[in-house]
mmCIF file of C-alpha atoms in Angstrom:
data_model
loop_
_atom_site.group_PDB
_atom_site.id
_atom_site.type_symbol
_atom_site.label_atom_id
_atom_site.label_comp_id
_atom_site.label_asym_id
_atom_site.label_seq_id
_atom_site.Cartn_x
_atom_site.Cartn_y
_atom_site.Cartn_z
ATOM 1 C CA MET A 15 25.779 -9.332 -6.143
ATOM 2 C CA LYS A 16 28.411 -8.686 -3.375
ATOM 3 C CA ARG A 17 30.040 -6.144 -5.826
ATOM 4 C CA ILE A 18 26.356 -4.835 -6.240
ATOM 5 C CA ILE A 19 26.184 -4.130 -2.133
ATOM 6 C CA THR A 20 29.063 -2.956 -1.904
ATOM 7 C CA VAL A 21 28.677 -0.010 -4.317
ATOM 8 C CA ILE A 22 25.337 0.726 -2.751
ATOM 9 C CA LEU A 23 27.387 1.090 0.900
ATOM 10 C CA LEU A 24 29.938 3.098 -0.690
ATOM 11 C CA ALA A 25 27.496 5.647 -2.077
ATOM 12 C CA LEU A 26 25.115 5.660 1.284
ATOM 13 C CA THR A 27 28.458 6.289 2.752
ATOM 14 C CA LEU A 28 28.915 9.160 0.391
ATOM 15 C CA CYS A 29 25.846 11.191 0.938
ATOM 16 C CA CYS A 30 26.018 10.402 5.022
ATOM 17 C CA ASN A 31 29.022 12.188 4.426
ATOM 18 C CA LEU A 32 27.987 15.201 2.128
ATOM 19 C CA PRO A 33 27.509 18.582 3.763
ATOM 20 C CA ALA A 34 24.001 19.793 3.923
ATOM 21 C CA GLN A 35 22.977 22.417 2.389
ATOM 22 C CA GLN A 36 22.799 25.844 3.889
ATOM 23 C CA THR A 37 20.102 28.134 3.471
ATOM 24 C CA ALA A 38 20.066 31.130 5.056
ATOM 25 C CA ALA A 39 16.680 31.776 7.354
ATOM 26 C CA TYR A 40 13.945 33.893 6.167
ATOM 27 C CA ASN A 41 13.495 36.612 8.058
ATOM 28 C CA PRO A 42 10.065 38.951 6.679
ATOM 29 C CA PRO A 43 10.611 42.935 7.332
ATOM 30 C CA GLN A 44 9.404 43.894 10.983
ATOM 31 C CA LEU A 45 10.536 47.228 13.003
ATOM 32 C CA SER A 46 13.200 47.053 15.412
ATOM 33 C CA ASP A 47 11.696 49.339 17.640
ATOM 34 C CA PRO A 48 7.791 48.797 18.794
ATOM 35 C CA ASP A 49 7.262 52.426 18.526
ATOM 36 C CA SER A 50 9.134 53.432 15.481
ATOM 37 C CA TRP A 51 6.742 54.142 11.925
ATOM 38 C CA THR A 52 8.011 53.257 8.395
ATOM 39 C CA MET A 53 8.239 55.208 5.217
ATOM 40 C CA VAL A 54 7.942 53.319 1.833
ATOM 41 C CA MET A 55 10.273 54.686 -0.809
ATOM 42 C CA ILE A 56 8.842 52.813 -4.440
ATOM 43 C CA PRO A 57 11.310 53.353 -7.321
ATOM 44 C CA ASP A 58 10.279 54.599 -10.828
ATOM 45 C CA PRO A 59 7.390 51.914 -11.884
ATOM 46 C CA GLN A 60 7.948 52.679 -15.774
ATOM 47 C CA THR A 61 9.426 48.900 -16.621
ATOM 48 C CA TYR A 62 6.706 47.493 -14.755
ATOM 49 C CA ILE A 63 3.926 49.514 -16.738
ATOM 50 C CA LYS A 64 4.678 48.875 -20.047
ATOM 51 C CA PHE A 65 4.570 45.092 -20.305
ATOM 52 C CA ASP A 66 1.238 44.262 -19.229
ATOM 53 C CA TYR A 67 2.775 40.866 -18.274
ATOM 54 C CA ASN A 68 4.777 43.180 -15.772
ATOM 55 C CA GLN A 69 2.405 45.029 -14.400
ATOM 56 C CA PRO A 70 1.072 42.333 -11.756
ATOM 57 C CA LEU A 71 4.453 42.137 -10.203
ATOM 58 C CA PHE A 72 3.836 46.349 -9.396
ATOM 59 C CA GLU A 73 0.171 45.117 -7.935
ATOM 60 C CA LEU A 74 2.476 42.253 -6.001
ATOM 61 C CA MET A 75 4.352 45.418 -4.489
ATOM 62 C CA MET A 76 1.072 47.722 -3.482
ATOM 63 C CA ALA A 77 -0.529 44.813 -1.928
ATOM 64 C CA TRP A 78 2.060 43.871 0.245
ATOM 65 C CA ILE A 79 2.826 47.115 1.215
ATOM 66 C CA ALA A 80 -1.516 48.004 2.082
ATOM 67 C CA SER A 81 -1.272 44.021 3.937
ATOM 68 C CA ASN A 82 1.952 45.363 5.926
ATOM 69 C CA ILE A 83 0.792 48.679 6.951
ATOM 70 C CA GLU A 84 -0.331 47.418 10.501
ATOM 71 C CA PRO A 85 2.848 45.104 11.173
ATOM 72 C CA LEU A 86 5.160 48.237 9.826
ATOM 73 C CA ASN A 87 3.101 51.412 11.388
ATOM 74 C CA ILE A 88 4.085 52.422 7.733
ATOM 75 C CA ARG A 89 2.873 56.077 7.821
ATOM 76 C CA LEU A 90 3.534 57.002 3.812
ATOM 77 C CA ALA A 91 4.687 55.918 0.816
ATOM 78 C CA LEU A 92 6.761 57.741 -1.657
ATOM 79 C CA CYS A 93 7.243 56.554 -5.532
ATOM 80 C CA THR A 94 9.783 58.507 -7.003
ATOM 81 C CA GLY A 95 8.674 59.355 -10.919
ATOM 82 C CA ASP A 96 9.124 57.906 -13.847
ATOM 83 C CA LEU A 97 4.747 56.279 -13.283
ATOM 84 C CA VAL A 98 4.674 54.975 -17.210
ATOM 85 C CA GLU A 99 7.177 54.966 -19.798
ATOM 86 C CA GLN A 100 5.372 57.115 -22.144
ATOM 87 C CA ASN A 101 2.945 59.986 -21.474
ATOM 88 C CA GLU A 102 1.106 60.344 -24.743
ATOM 89 C CA TYR A 103 1.809 57.232 -26.909
ATOM 90 C CA PRO A 104 -1.171 55.315 -28.960
ATOM 91 C CA ASN A 105 1.074 53.082 -30.952
ATOM 92 C CA PRO A 106 3.601 50.739 -28.452
ATOM 93 C CA ASP A 107 6.363 49.253 -30.449
ATOM 94 C CA GLY A 108 5.997 45.843 -28.667
ATOM 95 C CA VAL A 109 10.076 46.455 -27.924
ATOM 96 C CA ASN A 110 10.195 49.047 -25.097
ATOM 97 C CA GLY A 111 6.181 48.412 -24.246
ATOM 98 C CA ASN A 112 3.099 46.924 -25.310
ATOM 99 C CA GLN A 113 0.806 48.858 -24.108
ATOM 100 C CA PRO A 114 -0.174 52.081 -24.986
ATOM 101 C CA SER A 115 -0.078 55.443 -22.717
ATOM 102 C CA LYS A 116 -3.852 55.332 -21.736
ATOM 103 C CA SER A 117 -3.564 51.171 -20.581
ATOM 104 C CA GLN A 118 -0.037 52.209 -19.044
ATOM 105 C CA TRP A 119 -1.626 55.127 -17.002
ATOM 106 C CA GLU A 120 -4.661 53.440 -16.248
ATOM 107 C CA ALA A 121 -2.683 50.529 -14.915
ATOM 108 C CA VAL A 122 -0.415 52.200 -12.878
ATOM 109 C CA SER A 123 -3.850 54.433 -11.235
ATOM 110 C CA ALA A 124 -5.211 51.318 -10.635
ATOM 111 C CA ALA A 125 -2.030 49.683 -9.115
ATOM 112 C CA PHE A 126 -1.602 52.641 -6.509
ATOM 113 C CA GLY A 127 -5.387 52.062 -6.047
ATOM 114 C CA ARG A 128 -4.746 49.002 -3.286
ATOM 115 C CA LEU A 129 -3.174 51.991 -0.714
ATOM 116 C CA ASP A 130 -6.368 53.910 -1.377
ATOM 117 C CA GLY A 131 -7.847 55.167 1.871
ATOM 118 C CA LYS A 132 -5.339 52.782 3.608
ATOM 119 C CA VAL A 133 -2.178 54.839 3.651
ATOM 120 C CA PRO A 134 -0.915 58.306 2.146
ATOM 121 C CA CYS A 135 0.614 57.798 -1.251
ATOM 122 C CA ILE A 136 2.465 60.738 -2.797
ATOM 123 C CA GLN A 137 4.129 60.119 -6.642
ATOM 124 C CA ALA A 138 6.317 62.628 -8.094
ATOM 125 C CA THR A 139 6.261 62.257 -11.721
ATOM 126 C CA GLY A 140 9.683 61.606 -13.841
ATOM 127 C CA ASN A 141 10.565 62.388 -17.360
ATOM 128 C CA HIS A 142 8.471 59.955 -18.837
ATOM 129 C CA ASP A 143 5.115 61.218 -17.722
ATOM 130 C CA TYR A 144 5.837 64.651 -20.424
ATOM 131 C CA GLY A 145 5.231 65.170 -23.523
ATOM 132 C CA TYR A 146 5.188 61.955 -25.391
ATOM 133 C CA LYS A 147 7.942 59.604 -25.099
ATOM 134 C CA SER A 148 10.325 61.024 -22.314
ATOM 135 C CA ALA A 149 9.533 65.192 -21.991
ATOM 136 C CA GLU A 150 8.821 66.667 -25.390
ATOM 137 C CA ASN A 151 7.292 69.237 -23.509
ATOM 138 C CA ARG A 152 4.962 69.586 -20.060
ATOM 139 C CA LYS A 153 2.255 68.269 -21.053
ATOM 140 C CA THR A 154 1.345 65.165 -19.120
ATOM 141 C CA ASN A 155 -1.743 63.204 -17.901
ATOM 142 C CA PHE A 156 -0.267 62.958 -14.188
ATOM 143 C CA ASP A 157 -3.304 64.736 -12.902
ATOM 144 C CA LYS A 158 -6.024 63.192 -14.966
ATOM 145 C CA TYR A 159 -5.056 59.822 -12.835
ATOM 146 C CA PHE A 160 -3.871 61.012 -9.543
ATOM 147 C CA PRO A 161 -6.851 63.619 -8.818
ATOM 148 C CA VAL A 162 -6.471 65.183 -6.078
ATOM 149 C CA ASP A 163 -9.491 62.698 -3.911
ATOM 150 C CA LYS A 164 -7.504 59.675 -5.886
ATOM 151 C CA ASN A 165 -6.323 58.673 -2.126
ATOM 152 C CA ARG A 166 -8.920 60.772 1.511
ATOM 153 C CA LEU A 167 -5.993 59.558 3.176
ATOM 154 C CA THR A 168 -3.108 61.308 0.571
ATOM 155 C CA GLN A 169 -5.885 64.566 0.606
ATOM 156 C CA ARG A 170 -6.018 65.077 4.633
ATOM 157 C CA LEU A 171 -1.910 65.824 4.260
ATOM 158 C CA LEU A 172 -2.306 68.174 1.439
ATOM 159 C CA ARG A 173 -1.379 71.797 3.166
ATOM 160 C CA ASP A 174 -0.099 73.433 -0.884
ATOM 161 C CA ALA A 175 -0.272 72.969 -4.729
ATOM 162 C CA GLY A 176 1.811 74.900 -6.970
ATOM 163 C CA LEU A 177 1.007 75.181 -10.594
ATOM 164 C CA ASN A 178 1.458 73.556 -13.577
ATOM 165 C CA SER A 179 3.051 74.557 -16.651
ATOM 166 C CA ASP A 180 -0.826 75.915 -17.518
ATOM 167 C CA ARG A 181 -1.007 77.675 -14.448
ATOM 168 C CA MET A 182 -3.662 75.068 -13.049
ATOM 169 C CA PRO A 183 -3.220 73.721 -9.333
ATOM 170 C CA THR A 184 -1.133 69.956 -9.043
ATOM 171 C CA LEU A 185 -0.247 67.443 -6.591
ATOM 172 C CA ALA A 186 2.916 66.980 -9.187
ATOM 173 C CA ASN A 187 4.465 70.513 -7.206
ATOM 174 C CA ALA A 188 2.162 70.285 -3.518
ATOM 175 C CA THR A 189 3.203 69.807 0.371
ATOM 176 C CA PHE A 190 1.874 67.140 2.676
ATOM 177 C CA GLU A 191 2.132 67.731 6.415
ATOM 178 C CA LEU A 192 2.587 64.363 8.264
ATOM 179 C CA VAL A 193 2.830 64.474 12.331
ATOM 180 C CA THR A 194 4.408 61.254 13.121
ATOM 181 C CA PRO A 195 3.066 59.375 16.339
ATOM 182 C CA GLN A 196 5.354 61.229 18.593
ATOM 183 C CA GLY A 197 4.771 64.591 17.544
ATOM 184 C CA LYS A 198 7.745 65.792 15.271
ATOM 185 C CA LYS A 199 6.035 67.287 11.778
ATOM 186 C CA PHE A 200 7.416 66.946 8.488
ATOM 187 C CA LEU A 201 6.670 68.506 5.509
ATOM 188 C CA LEU A 202 6.777 66.432 2.473
ATOM 189 C CA LEU A 203 7.595 69.079 -1.104
ATOM 190 C CA VAL A 204 7.102 67.545 -4.020
ATOM 191 C CA LEU A 205 8.186 68.830 -7.061
ATOM 192 C CA GLU A 206 7.962 68.552 -10.930
ATOM 193 C CA PHE A 207 10.339 66.702 -13.118
ATOM 194 C CA ALA A 208 13.343 69.680 -14.084
ATOM 195 C CA PRO A 209 11.182 71.951 -12.173
ATOM 196 C CA ARG A 210 11.334 75.395 -13.248
ATOM 197 C CA ASP A 211 12.460 78.833 -11.497
ATOM 198 C CA GLU A 212 8.780 79.546 -10.710
ATOM 199 C CA THR A 213 8.184 76.450 -9.636
ATOM 200 C CA ILE A 214 11.411 76.569 -7.134
ATOM 201 C CA ASP A 215 10.204 80.531 -6.339
ATOM 202 C CA TRP A 216 6.633 79.056 -4.780
ATOM 203 C CA ALA A 217 8.857 76.423 -3.118
ATOM 204 C CA LYS A 218 11.451 78.769 -1.099
ATOM 205 C CA ASN A 219 8.439 80.647 -0.258
ATOM 206 C CA ILE A 220 5.790 77.718 0.767
ATOM 207 C CA ILE A 221 8.117 76.908 3.433
ATOM 208 C CA SER A 222 10.137 79.663 4.750
ATOM 209 C CA GLN A 223 6.981 80.172 6.010
ATOM 210 C CA GLU A 224 6.423 80.862 9.259
ATOM 211 C CA LYS A 225 4.389 78.251 10.582
ATOM 212 C CA TYR A 226 6.637 75.447 8.770
ATOM 213 C CA ALA A 227 9.356 77.112 10.459
ATOM 214 C CA GLY A 228 9.617 73.555 13.215
ATOM 215 C CA HIS A 229 9.081 71.551 10.477
ATOM 216 C CA THR A 230 11.720 69.037 8.782
ATOM 217 C CA VAL A 231 11.282 69.202 4.860
ATOM 218 C CA ILE A 232 11.966 66.239 2.992
ATOM 219 C CA LEU A 233 12.168 67.190 -1.134
ATOM 220 C CA LEU A 234 10.670 63.850 -2.998
ATOM 221 C CA THR A 235 11.600 65.022 -7.080
ATOM 222 C CA HIS A 236 12.809 62.796 -9.893
ATOM 223 C CA SER A 237 16.290 63.864 -11.289
ATOM 224 C CA TYR A 238 18.609 64.417 -8.432
ATOM 225 C CA LEU A 239 21.641 62.664 -8.531
ATOM 226 C CA SER A 240 23.857 60.211 -10.038
ATOM 227 C CA ALA A 241 25.137 57.567 -9.907
ATOM 228 C CA ASP A 242 28.723 58.747 -8.669
ATOM 229 C CA ASN A 243 26.797 60.630 -5.946
ATOM 230 C CA LYS A 244 27.006 64.140 -8.078
ATOM 231 C CA HIS A 245 24.210 66.580 -8.629
ATOM 232 C CA ILE A 246 22.981 66.032 -12.020
ATOM 233 C CA GLU A 247 24.238 68.931 -14.154
ATOM 234 C CA LYS A 248 22.103 69.051 -16.840
ATOM 235 C CA GLU A 249 20.209 66.217 -19.032
ATOM 236 C CA ASN A 250 19.221 66.126 -22.922
ATOM 237 C CA TYR A 251 15.126 67.365 -22.672
ATOM 238 C CA LYS A 252 13.736 69.985 -24.570
ATOM 239 C CA LEU A 253 11.922 71.726 -21.577
ATOM 240 C CA GLU A 254 12.104 75.273 -21.146
ATOM 241 C CA ASN A 255 13.562 76.743 -17.977
ATOM 242 C CA PRO A 256 14.590 73.232 -16.251
ATOM 243 C CA ASN A 257 16.494 72.720 -12.999
ATOM 244 C CA TYR A 258 18.526 69.628 -12.441
ATOM 245 C CA GLY A 259 19.750 68.292 -9.202
ATOM 246 C CA ALA A 260 23.221 70.617 -9.746
ATOM 247 C CA SER A 261 20.544 73.564 -9.427
ATOM 248 C CA LEU A 262 17.625 72.459 -7.691
ATOM 249 C CA TRP A 263 20.522 72.168 -4.810
ATOM 250 C CA ARG A 264 21.902 75.798 -5.355
ATOM 251 C CA LYS A 265 18.524 77.709 -5.519
ATOM 252 C CA LEU A 266 16.073 75.702 -3.342
ATOM 253 C CA VAL A 267 17.872 72.768 -0.864
ATOM 254 C CA GLN A 268 21.240 74.440 0.472
ATOM 255 C CA PRO A 269 19.673 78.443 1.150
ATOM 256 C CA SER A 270 17.185 76.433 3.111
ATOM 257 C CA THR A 271 16.966 76.066 6.703
ATOM 258 C CA ASN A 272 14.802 73.462 7.453
ATOM 259 C CA ILE A 273 15.659 70.691 4.363
ATOM 260 C CA GLN A 274 16.647 68.010 5.258
ATOM 261 C CA LEU A 275 16.427 65.149 3.038
ATOM 262 C CA VAL A 276 16.148 64.790 -0.634
ATOM 263 C CA LEU A 277 14.795 61.848 -2.189
ATOM 264 C CA ALA A 278 14.915 60.808 -6.048
ATOM 265 C CA GLY A 279 15.216 58.402 -8.644
ATOM 266 C CA HIS A 280 15.593 58.197 -12.060
ATOM 267 C CA ILE A 281 18.924 56.449 -12.734
ATOM 268 C CA GLY A 282 19.499 53.219 -13.925
ATOM 269 C CA GLU A 283 21.598 50.365 -15.323
ATOM 270 C CA PRO A 284 20.849 47.691 -16.243
ATOM 271 C CA ASP A 285 21.650 44.357 -14.336
ATOM 272 C CA ASN A 286 24.035 47.274 -11.926
ATOM 273 C CA GLU A 287 22.664 47.790 -8.451
ATOM 274 C CA LYS A 288 25.296 50.323 -7.795
ATOM 275 C CA GLY A 289 23.426 52.091 -10.889
ATOM 276 C CA HIS A 290 20.492 52.874 -9.640
ATOM 277 C CA ILE A 291 21.407 54.587 -6.263
ATOM 278 C CA ALA A 292 23.165 56.930 -4.624
ATOM 279 C CA PHE A 293 23.412 59.042 -1.154
ATOM 280 C CA ARG A 294 25.520 61.874 -0.066
ATOM 281 C CA THR A 295 25.197 64.443 2.976
ATOM 282 C CA ASP A 296 25.927 68.490 2.569
ATOM 283 C CA LEU A 297 25.294 71.261 4.296
ATOM 284 C CA ASN A 298 21.983 73.595 4.553
ATOM 285 C CA ALA A 299 22.822 77.752 4.969
ATOM 286 C CA ALA A 300 21.476 76.583 8.400
ATOM 287 C CA GLY A 301 24.432 74.300 9.016
ATOM 288 C CA LYS A 302 21.971 71.351 9.139
ATOM 289 C CA LYS A 303 22.705 67.534 7.334
ATOM 290 C CA VAL A 304 20.886 67.163 4.768
ATOM 291 C CA HIS A 305 20.841 63.798 3.587
ATOM 292 C CA GLN A 306 19.936 62.745 -0.320
ATOM 293 C CA MET A 307 19.052 59.655 -1.541
ATOM 294 C CA VAL A 308 18.238 58.343 -4.890
ATOM 295 C CA PHE A 309 16.890 54.819 -5.405
ATOM 296 C CA ASN A 310 15.312 53.614 -8.140
ATOM 297 C CA ALA A 311 15.438 49.481 -9.853
ATOM 298 C CA GLN A 312 13.999 49.481 -13.299
ATOM 299 C CA ALA A 313 16.992 47.977 -15.561
ATOM 300 C CA LEU A 314 16.927 45.083 -12.780
ATOM 301 C CA GLY A 315 15.801 41.901 -13.226
ATOM 302 C CA GLY A 316 16.858 41.989 -17.241
ATOM 303 C CA GLY A 317 17.334 45.568 -17.818
ATOM 304 C CA TRP A 318 15.146 48.002 -19.972
ATOM 305 C CA HIS A 319 13.099 45.215 -20.941
ATOM 306 C CA GLY A 320 13.332 42.859 -17.755
ATOM 307 C CA ASN A 321 10.607 42.456 -15.480
ATOM 308 C CA GLY A 322 10.527 45.735 -13.977
ATOM 309 C CA GLY A 323 13.019 45.326 -10.959
ATOM 310 C CA ASP A 324 12.997 42.796 -9.545
ATOM 311 C CA GLY A 325 10.052 44.218 -6.469
ATOM 312 C CA TRP A 326 12.330 46.464 -5.118
ATOM 313 C CA LEU A 327 11.100 48.522 -1.787
ATOM 314 C CA ARG A 328 13.368 50.710 0.708
ATOM 315 C CA LEU A 329 11.590 50.371 3.487
ATOM 316 C CA LEU A 330 12.319 53.620 5.904
ATOM 317 C CA GLU A 331 12.595 52.986 9.925
ATOM 318 C CA PHE A 332 11.929 56.036 11.785
ATOM 319 C CA LEU A 333 12.250 55.610 15.038
ATOM 320 C CA PRO A 334 10.598 57.340 18.302
ATOM 321 C CA ASP A 335 13.822 59.015 18.993
ATOM 322 C CA GLY A 336 12.686 61.275 16.218
ATOM 323 C CA LYS A 337 16.264 61.469 14.493
ATOM 324 C CA THR A 338 17.523 58.150 13.442
ATOM 325 C CA VAL A 339 16.283 56.356 9.890
ATOM 326 C CA LYS A 340 17.475 53.106 9.734
ATOM 327 C CA VAL A 341 16.681 52.031 5.724
ATOM 328 C CA LYS A 342 16.661 48.333 4.089
ATOM 329 C CA THR A 343 16.289 47.363 0.822
ATOM 330 C CA PHE A 344 13.454 44.138 0.124
ATOM 331 C CA SER A 345 12.211 42.422 -2.468
ATOM 332 C CA PRO A 346 8.013 40.990 -1.703
ATOM 333 C CA LEU A 347 8.282 39.513 -5.398
ATOM 334 C CA PHE A 348 11.625 37.688 -3.904
ATOM 335 C CA ALA A 349 9.925 37.042 -0.118
ATOM 336 C CA ILE A 350 6.815 35.648 -1.524
ATOM 337 C CA SER A 351 7.953 32.071 -2.527
ATOM 338 C CA PRO A 352 10.341 29.544 -0.493
ATOM 339 C CA THR A 353 12.319 29.010 -3.659
ATOM 340 C CA THR A 354 13.020 32.560 -3.720
ATOM 341 C CA GLN A 355 13.142 34.114 -0.449
ATOM 342 C CA GLN A 356 17.525 34.111 0.392
ATOM 343 C CA TYR A 357 17.342 37.244 -2.190
ATOM 344 C CA ALA A 358 14.864 39.117 -0.830
ATOM 345 C CA TRP A 359 16.638 41.387 0.801
ATOM 346 C CA ARG A 360 19.941 43.522 0.251
ATOM 347 C CA THR A 361 22.228 44.155 2.521
ATOM 348 C CA ALA A 362 25.353 45.350 1.312
ATOM 349 C CA SER A 363 26.502 48.585 2.844
ATOM 350 C CA TYR A 364 25.082 50.693 0.488
ATOM 351 C CA ASP A 365 21.453 49.054 0.857
ATOM 352 C CA GLU A 366 21.302 48.394 4.089
ATOM 353 C CA PHE A 367 22.402 51.840 6.281
ATOM 354 C CA THR A 368 21.540 54.627 9.250
ATOM 355 C CA PHE A 369 20.821 57.947 9.048
ATOM 356 C CA ILE A 370 19.973 60.883 11.118
ATOM 357 C CA PHE A 371 18.641 63.875 11.415
ATOM 358 C CA GLU A 372 20.144 66.799 13.596
#
């Protein structure tokens, strides 16, 4: 008995002397300045959408945005394209998706529907949104599932609609005007995947108009920078007259006087955060800084056949000085449970930083 009591006392002593497990306190997203406003950057949804069991994760992300419109003063959401895995594919193989294209388009349209009438949302088109599996041609179902009147708040911001390859107006090439609470004017220019020369000419003509001379232009497109921060020179898609990052920079962005921010997605590497992102700053023809940011997550959370991207979003807080933008990277998926809240923020220097408009 004496030996048993000794063992118990020893065990209790050891337990009492063990260091308490330290769990970092979770802080939900909040504005650093109550007069700021937020733009949410949504990475390529394709890996969420191609599997039916991943689709609720993307729904969760959209639901989180909708429920945080007021506390974060969210004025706009942007998506970098590749809304689906295959644009026109009737018989999925169960490996690279288990949903036919029609079901994928219905699912992604419905998920974004959580934002309809609540906050404007602008979607770019990616290579997977064209052709059969990936940009074998420029046919897309985008206009069918994202018509101009889908989200009345987005429609209110619409100013110019360019043409698709069938010479029909499309939101894949369009401009949207956003005026901040402090009165600063932004023009959001969205361009199709690998835009054609005529599309670039249209965009140059639009943003150079006198009525937009005082606007800060933000360009949203799909393919632009590689993970080593270089403008993408060429890709192997069977498209006529494509322009990727390097030629888009030379023909449109650098010659402009008012493009000051470029946002894109497209790139990825299985379970490698840095393989999904890029950031660089160059000067345009007016000597103004152009910040260029890529944010994606599609091969995080298990690679190309994983959960779709671990729920990551980029939160861009625009401060009331009209110049400063604070960037943070947050996952509503991890944040939803106390078990995983410690993983809800990515805080490396490439995931949390500040840039300034001139």
